[in-house]
XYZ file of C-alpha atoms in Angstrom:
467
model
C -0.097 0.000 0.012
C 1.434 3.180 -1.075
C 0.463 6.500 -0.565
C 3.750 8.488 -1.710
C 6.541 7.292 -3.771
C 9.090 8.904 -2.731
C 12.086 7.045 -5.552
C 10.003 6.057 -8.366
C 13.133 4.580 -10.377
C 14.720 3.258 -7.802
C 10.911 1.031 -6.914
C 10.640 0.158 -10.828
C 14.280 -1.312 -10.490
C 13.201 -3.254 -7.217
C 10.863 -4.414 -8.758
C 13.009 -5.476 -12.344
C 15.136 -7.206 -9.891
C 12.696 -9.823 -8.716
C 10.353 -12.847 -10.660
C 8.088 -12.444 -8.105
C 4.702 -10.026 -7.982
C 4.832 -7.364 -6.391
C 0.735 -5.682 -5.821
C 0.177 -2.567 -5.267
C -2.665 -0.225 -4.322
C -1.303 3.355 -5.350
C -3.942 5.817 -3.042
C -3.645 9.148 -2.567
C -4.653 9.905 -6.668
C -6.300 12.967 -6.835
C -4.017 15.983 -8.331
C -2.134 18.308 -6.598
C -3.362 20.843 -8.881
C -6.540 22.011 -11.303
C -4.628 24.687 -13.616
C -4.954 24.132 -17.054
C -2.103 22.566 -18.637
C 0.016 24.308 -21.586
C 1.096 21.386 -23.521
C -0.445 18.492 -24.507
C 1.557 16.058 -23.124
C 1.217 17.317 -19.421
C -2.455 17.086 -20.154
C -3.044 13.929 -21.314
C 0.201 12.595 -18.468
C -1.085 12.990 -15.171
C 0.933 12.296 -12.153
C -1.712 9.238 -12.052
C -1.368 8.360 -15.429
C 2.533 8.242 -14.594
C 2.676 5.900 -11.962
C -0.146 3.189 -13.882
C 2.184 4.049 -16.625
C 5.604 3.040 -14.761
C 3.968 0.192 -12.775
C 3.692 -1.635 -15.690
C 6.431 -0.424 -17.926
C 8.078 -2.178 -14.561
C 5.677 -5.167 -14.338
C 4.116 -4.094 -10.768
C 1.015 -4.749 -10.501
C -1.524 -2.527 -9.716
C -5.147 -2.436 -7.673
C -7.431 -0.449 -7.460
C -8.946 -1.463 -4.138
C -8.560 -4.025 -1.617
C -11.035 -6.578 -2.436
C -8.367 -6.189 -6.088
C -6.186 -6.449 -4.258
C -6.854 -9.697 -1.829
C -8.325 -11.435 -5.258
C -4.396 -10.868 -6.515
C -3.168 -12.296 -3.556
C -5.587 -15.973 -3.796
C -4.626 -16.426 -6.831
C -0.408 -15.860 -6.519
C -0.975 -18.440 -4.275
C -1.556 -20.861 -7.072
C 1.210 -21.614 -9.745
C 1.384 -18.940 -12.581
C -0.550 -19.223 -15.496
C 1.392 -19.749 -18.633
C -1.037 -19.286 -21.515
C -4.364 -18.276 -21.936
C -6.121 -21.669 -22.223
C -9.035 -22.663 -20.240
C -10.608 -25.650 -18.919
C -14.981 -24.164 -18.090
C -16.568 -26.579 -15.858
C -20.213 -25.789 -14.494
C -22.702 -27.514 -11.744
C -25.393 -26.155 -14.192
C -25.095 -25.148 -18.268
C -26.139 -21.146 -17.087
C -23.234 -20.765 -14.855
C -21.040 -22.272 -18.251
C -22.158 -19.945 -20.709
C -21.287 -17.003 -18.058
C -17.780 -18.602 -17.425
C -17.693 -18.989 -20.952
C -18.285 -15.298 -21.309
C -15.659 -13.913 -18.626
C -12.943 -15.880 -19.839
C -13.085 -13.598 -23.481
C -13.419 -11.031 -21.679
C -10.312 -11.282 -19.682
C -8.183 -12.114 -22.509
C -8.884 -15.798 -21.898
C -9.469 -18.827 -24.911
C -11.248 -21.914 -24.346
C -9.139 -24.978 -24.639
C -9.817 -27.502 -26.677
C -10.542 -30.230 -25.370
C -9.471 -34.721 -26.044
C -11.601 -36.517 -27.101
C -9.874 -38.805 -24.078
C -10.881 -36.631 -21.655
C -14.632 -36.211 -22.669
C -14.547 -40.118 -22.334
C -13.849 -40.178 -19.288
C -16.992 -37.196 -18.838
C -18.903 -39.974 -19.856
C -18.944 -42.496 -17.807
C -20.314 -40.424 -14.829
C -23.567 -39.326 -16.424
C -26.946 -40.573 -16.466
C -28.925 -38.968 -18.545
C -26.972 -37.888 -20.686
C -29.025 -35.363 -21.517
C -25.231 -32.534 -21.858
C -23.295 -31.499 -24.209
C -19.536 -32.391 -24.780
C -17.783 -29.140 -24.924
C -16.379 -26.565 -23.964
C -17.500 -25.043 -21.758
C -18.777 -28.475 -19.899
C -21.938 -28.702 -17.775
C -21.610 -31.260 -15.494
C -25.156 -31.067 -14.367
C -26.206 -34.715 -14.967
C -23.092 -35.619 -12.642
C -24.631 -36.330 -8.861
C -21.395 -37.529 -7.669
C -19.760 -34.493 -6.661
C -16.391 -36.674 -5.827
C -16.299 -37.129 -9.806
C -15.281 -33.803 -10.193
C -11.811 -34.001 -9.107
C -10.999 -37.041 -11.349
C -12.776 -34.674 -14.238
C -10.622 -31.495 -13.183
C -7.169 -33.323 -13.226
C -8.369 -35.281 -16.338
C -8.437 -31.768 -17.773
C -5.157 -30.695 -16.517
C -3.280 -33.441 -17.482
C -4.129 -32.554 -21.174
C -1.736 -30.418 -23.612
C -3.379 -28.083 -24.686
C -5.224 -26.788 -21.361
C -3.368 -24.657 -19.270
C -5.728 -24.078 -16.428
C -9.335 -25.177 -15.591
C -12.044 -22.703 -13.534
C -14.395 -24.656 -11.637
C -18.313 -22.929 -10.903
C -19.547 -24.957 -8.226
C -23.434 -24.266 -7.276
C -24.810 -27.513 -4.640
C -27.169 -28.035 -1.692
C -25.277 -26.919 1.716
C -27.936 -29.333 3.847
C -26.697 -31.829 1.193
C -23.323 -31.807 -0.188
C -20.775 -29.793 1.681
C -18.352 -32.677 2.501
C -18.143 -33.911 -0.817
C -18.068 -30.097 -1.862
C -14.869 -29.376 0.712
C -13.351 -33.059 -0.570
C -13.588 -31.304 -4.160
C -11.985 -27.774 -3.320
C -9.140 -30.017 -1.298
C -8.055 -32.211 -3.888
C -8.474 -28.723 -6.830
C -5.547 -27.391 -4.094
C -3.619 -30.411 -4.413
C -3.506 -30.572 -7.669
C -3.445 -27.152 -8.396
C 0.714 -27.749 -7.024
C 0.542 -31.654 -8.472
C 0.731 -30.166 -12.116
C 1.749 -26.723 -11.948
C -0.985 -25.404 -13.867
C -4.249 -22.682 -11.499
C -7.626 -24.871 -10.752
C -9.629 -21.582 -9.727
C -12.494 -22.698 -7.450
C -15.934 -20.662 -7.344
C -18.310 -21.810 -4.870
C -22.068 -21.213 -4.690
C -23.077 -22.397 -1.755
C -25.921 -20.184 1.449
C -24.020 -17.111 2.959
C -23.499 -19.020 5.968
C -22.287 -22.162 4.593
C -19.544 -19.873 2.437
C -17.771 -18.235 5.746
C -17.336 -21.736 6.946
C -15.656 -23.622 3.979
C -13.540 -20.227 3.642
C -12.515 -20.102 7.137
C -11.742 -23.490 6.489
C -9.947 -23.979 3.620
C -6.694 -22.370 2.151
C -7.063 -18.216 0.958
C -7.890 -19.500 -3.009
C -11.789 -19.459 -2.721
C -13.487 -17.246 -5.065
C -17.115 -15.886 -5.048
C -17.806 -15.429 -8.754
C -16.615 -16.005 -11.523
C -16.095 -12.216 -13.508
C -13.516 -11.098 -10.013
C -11.677 -14.887 -10.225
C -11.093 -14.052 -14.313
C -10.288 -10.733 -13.586
C -7.233 -11.840 -11.246
C -6.273 -14.786 -13.157
C -5.221 -11.859 -15.963
C -3.068 -10.829 -13.984
C -1.039 -14.549 -13.475
C -1.493 -14.582 -17.696
C 0.158 -10.705 -16.881
C 2.824 -11.673 -15.355
C 4.068 -14.759 -17.215
C 4.351 -12.792 -20.216
C 5.185 -10.061 -18.884
C 8.053 -12.112 -16.995
C 8.991 -14.568 -20.046
C 10.004 -11.618 -22.290
C 10.916 -8.465 -20.500
C 14.091 -8.984 -19.963
C 13.807 -5.342 -21.142
C 16.523 -3.925 -19.030
C 14.932 -1.743 -15.960
C 15.483 1.706 -16.251
C 18.265 3.448 -14.690
C 18.761 6.852 -13.387
C 19.897 8.872 -16.327
C 23.226 9.972 -16.764
C 24.615 12.173 -19.682
C 27.261 10.515 -21.171
C 29.190 13.307 -22.639
C 28.784 17.050 -21.035
C 25.895 18.947 -23.622
C 25.476 23.057 -22.601
C 22.910 23.477 -20.653
C 19.819 25.227 -22.750
C 18.403 28.331 -21.611
C 15.916 28.109 -19.623
C 12.285 29.130 -20.551
C 9.631 27.957 -23.502
C 11.992 28.401 -26.592
C 11.283 29.506 -30.226
C 9.638 27.507 -32.808
C 13.185 27.363 -34.863
C 15.210 26.795 -31.958
C 13.156 23.612 -30.939
C 13.268 22.413 -34.809
C 17.078 22.471 -35.381
C 16.955 20.877 -30.904
C 15.201 17.482 -32.501
C 16.872 17.415 -36.008
C 19.769 16.967 -33.678
C 18.166 14.135 -32.738
C 17.427 12.337 -35.513
C 13.380 13.845 -36.619
C 13.050 15.137 -39.710
C 10.776 18.684 -39.699
C 9.589 20.679 -42.685
C 11.252 23.410 -44.358
C 10.849 26.326 -42.319
C 12.393 29.468 -42.137
C 11.725 33.175 -39.590
C 10.521 36.061 -41.177
C 10.451 39.657 -39.528
C 8.673 41.229 -42.009
C 6.762 41.061 -44.978
C 8.827 41.104 -47.261
C 11.309 38.079 -45.966
C 8.169 35.967 -46.016
C 7.281 36.496 -48.986
C 11.501 35.696 -49.868
C 11.665 32.730 -47.786
C 7.832 30.689 -49.571
C 9.947 31.630 -52.855
C 12.570 29.653 -50.946
C 10.603 26.545 -49.894
C 8.287 26.325 -52.328
C 4.093 27.318 -52.398
C 2.583 25.804 -50.439
C 3.069 27.352 -47.356
C 1.755 27.839 -43.563
C 2.283 30.888 -41.640
C 3.129 30.578 -37.456
C 3.183 32.758 -34.779
C 7.076 31.941 -33.848
C 6.643 33.799 -30.171
C 7.414 31.355 -28.062
C 4.904 32.564 -25.703
C 1.913 31.252 -27.607
C 1.702 28.148 -27.349
C -1.723 26.525 -28.444
C -1.570 28.584 -31.712
C -4.558 27.197 -33.760
C -6.995 28.745 -30.733
C -4.711 31.961 -30.578
C -5.165 32.873 -34.977
C -1.256 31.677 -34.370
C -1.515 29.849 -37.966
C -2.385 30.187 -41.437
C -2.642 27.464 -43.768
C -1.585 26.579 -47.178
C -1.250 29.430 -48.731
C -0.204 29.536 -52.281
C 0.832 32.889 -53.601
C 2.253 35.809 -52.488
C -0.242 37.736 -52.131
C -2.418 36.089 -49.572
C 0.973 35.494 -47.561
C 1.317 39.383 -47.411
C -2.131 39.487 -46.573
C -1.817 36.536 -43.180
C 1.893 38.254 -42.721
C 0.034 41.327 -41.481
C -3.502 40.066 -40.199
C -1.224 38.315 -37.507
C 1.135 41.444 -36.115
C 3.963 38.989 -34.479
C 6.945 39.977 -34.407
C 8.261 37.381 -35.846
C 6.593 34.521 -38.065
C 7.669 31.061 -38.939
C 7.323 30.008 -42.488
C 6.167 26.598 -42.886
C 6.810 23.809 -46.094
C 2.943 23.008 -46.063
C 4.359 19.067 -45.549
C 1.790 15.849 -47.522
C -0.621 14.987 -45.631
C -0.644 11.610 -43.596
C -1.120 9.827 -40.093
C -1.097 12.847 -37.369
C 0.700 11.407 -34.353
C 2.019 13.251 -31.050
C 5.458 12.405 -29.127
C 5.397 14.306 -25.980
C 7.652 14.714 -22.510
C 7.389 15.756 -19.462
C 9.012 15.373 -16.263
C 7.183 13.663 -13.150
C 8.429 14.747 -9.710
C 9.185 10.914 -9.489
C 10.042 8.683 -12.319
C 11.697 11.144 -13.913
C 11.009 11.990 -17.773
C 8.561 9.712 -19.235
C 8.133 10.084 -23.014
C 3.789 9.403 -24.452
C 2.464 8.842 -28.037
C -0.836 8.342 -29.360
C -3.207 9.754 -32.063
C -1.914 13.576 -32.712
C -3.766 17.062 -34.476
C -6.405 19.484 -32.330
C -8.065 16.284 -31.003
C -5.407 14.328 -28.864
C -6.757 15.595 -25.859
C -10.373 14.562 -26.501
C -9.176 11.466 -27.862
C -6.552 10.601 -25.223
C -5.538 7.236 -27.150
C -1.598 7.196 -25.757
C 0.968 4.700 -24.136
C 3.800 6.209 -22.309
C 6.791 4.903 -20.971
C 9.284 5.661 -18.535
C 13.295 6.443 -20.467
C 16.249 5.237 -21.348
C 13.672 4.045 -24.334
C 15.788 1.890 -27.289
C 13.755 1.868 -30.661
C 12.656 -1.462 -30.347
C 11.583 -0.939 -26.784
C 9.541 2.382 -28.573
C 8.173 0.471 -31.388
C 6.609 -1.580 -28.847
C 5.609 1.539 -27.133
C 3.719 2.607 -29.806
C 1.804 -0.236 -30.966
C 0.182 -0.323 -27.077
C -2.500 2.009 -28.232
C -5.868 1.247 -28.969
C -6.360 2.502 -32.447
C -2.434 1.103 -33.168
C -5.273 -1.116 -36.187
C -4.009 2.793 -37.878
C -0.717 2.360 -38.011
C -0.895 -1.685 -38.859
C -3.050 -0.940 -42.021
C -6.996 -0.472 -41.886
C -9.332 -0.431 -44.735
C -7.222 -0.106 -47.635
C -4.970 1.677 -46.504
C -1.907 0.715 -46.114
C 0.602 0.356 -42.716
C 2.523 3.193 -41.278
C 6.468 3.932 -41.313
C 6.342 2.625 -37.421
C 9.526 1.809 -37.359
C 10.825 5.699 -38.581
C 8.133 5.959 -35.526
C 9.793 4.331 -33.106
C 13.353 5.409 -33.897
C 12.046 9.667 -33.045
C 10.267 8.567 -29.712
C 13.980 6.590 -28.985
C 16.025 10.228 -29.964
C 12.940 12.131 -27.560
C 14.692 9.704 -24.961
C 18.388 10.261 -25.789
C 17.030 13.928 -26.096
C 16.292 13.636 -22.330
C 19.907 11.943 -21.066
C 21.254 14.526 -22.581
C 19.694 16.997 -21.386
C 18.025 16.442 -18.374
C 17.324 20.665 -17.860
C 13.833 20.141 -20.241
C 10.990 19.928 -18.585
C 8.482 19.557 -21.326
C 8.403 18.978 -25.242
C 5.117 18.839 -27.678
C 5.661 17.260 -31.143
C 2.112 17.541 -32.052
C 1.260 16.763 -35.469
C 4.108 14.548 -36.598
C 2.506 13.584 -40.177
C 3.568 9.380 -40.590
C 3.096 7.863 -44.112
C 3.244 4.615 -45.526
C 6.681 2.293 -44.089
C 9.795 2.835 -45.762
C 9.041 6.842 -46.535
C 9.336 8.158 -42.804
C 7.591 11.080 -40.872
C 7.835 15.476 -40.858
C 7.769 17.640 -37.473
C 5.338 19.712 -38.460
C 4.262 21.896 -34.877
C 6.802 21.566 -32.215
C 7.100 23.241 -28.362
C 10.355 22.238 -26.217
C 10.108 24.220 -22.538
C 13.698 24.497 -20.653
C 13.593 24.591 -16.565
């Protein structure tokens, strides 16, 4: 149980040093302040969002309440599940169907059971009305002591990673055999190294009695059981593929001259981003209409005109952006209307998929990098992924494909895949920039326009703040 994280990076290192599950209930989640964020990234990466992302990156299981914490303890007292394939056993057809729904809801799948398994089940049925399938309705089997043999037969299947039982029983008649089933389930789980999750449904008095006598691995309903079991599967997958190094405290590989505090002018921001491999649209600074026209001739129309005032962060809302200027008169008119001392003349970039790359400095975890769908609706969509730096290009690519709308990056409805490799290099470049310049406190690249596979990307707007 944590209310504050004094040293987030150290906590992540400790989590990375063990394969044991670390379950954390992080409280005190109210934002410290409610002032409007001047950067999209700051608005999207709130303190609690950073905690969630950092915990996930380190393999820490974050729970939202004490009930989730207790259910997680129960699941992790059993063998960790090593795959998504479940055998689902219910005392009635309705229970079995509800279990099957929960199986899919929490990222599992119904295991394909062998004919040998079903032959064993047929030995115990009476009326022969139940269908041999997974989920299995065991309502036609009245000998509860036979259930343990069915559980064992399921665990012995190579294609089964775990077993879930929904067991409703008549307390006045079936207490003793039901307790034997629960005891056998735990023994079998340990013997086969696969979890058996029993959800028992007796009357309330019997529930407390059974819970008191049994080891703490009983569940009251299938939903909480499967949600808790999904943590076990996530833990296995994380440990199997993690061996990604835990974030280390950034240290400068070379002494970089510190940047001037404050908001960087747009042209300076683009130059700095270019130094870490992030391409941008051609641009020039203009302090008069004549110099703007001269720049546009060199860059070639169409161009965009933007205020170069470092203090104007949301340019679109302040009338500080005019797009698709196609000629000299139009440019002069736009320059006059903008009433800015300095303007940025920028080559219009071809249309593509707009994304955002951002970063901010968190008090507990240091710098975090954010990625998501970009443009003016980025704060409305809130479809983002985050990581604590440092990041490799491979880790950055994995992060980018985490967002819900990652299908747009992979190719969707006739639109080809986007250049995710180029995107990953940009995210990794931001990570390196922050390692070299820890004095940077905020970055927004919004939008970065992403093109088809192998065709790269272009940053068309950028903001950087230095503390």
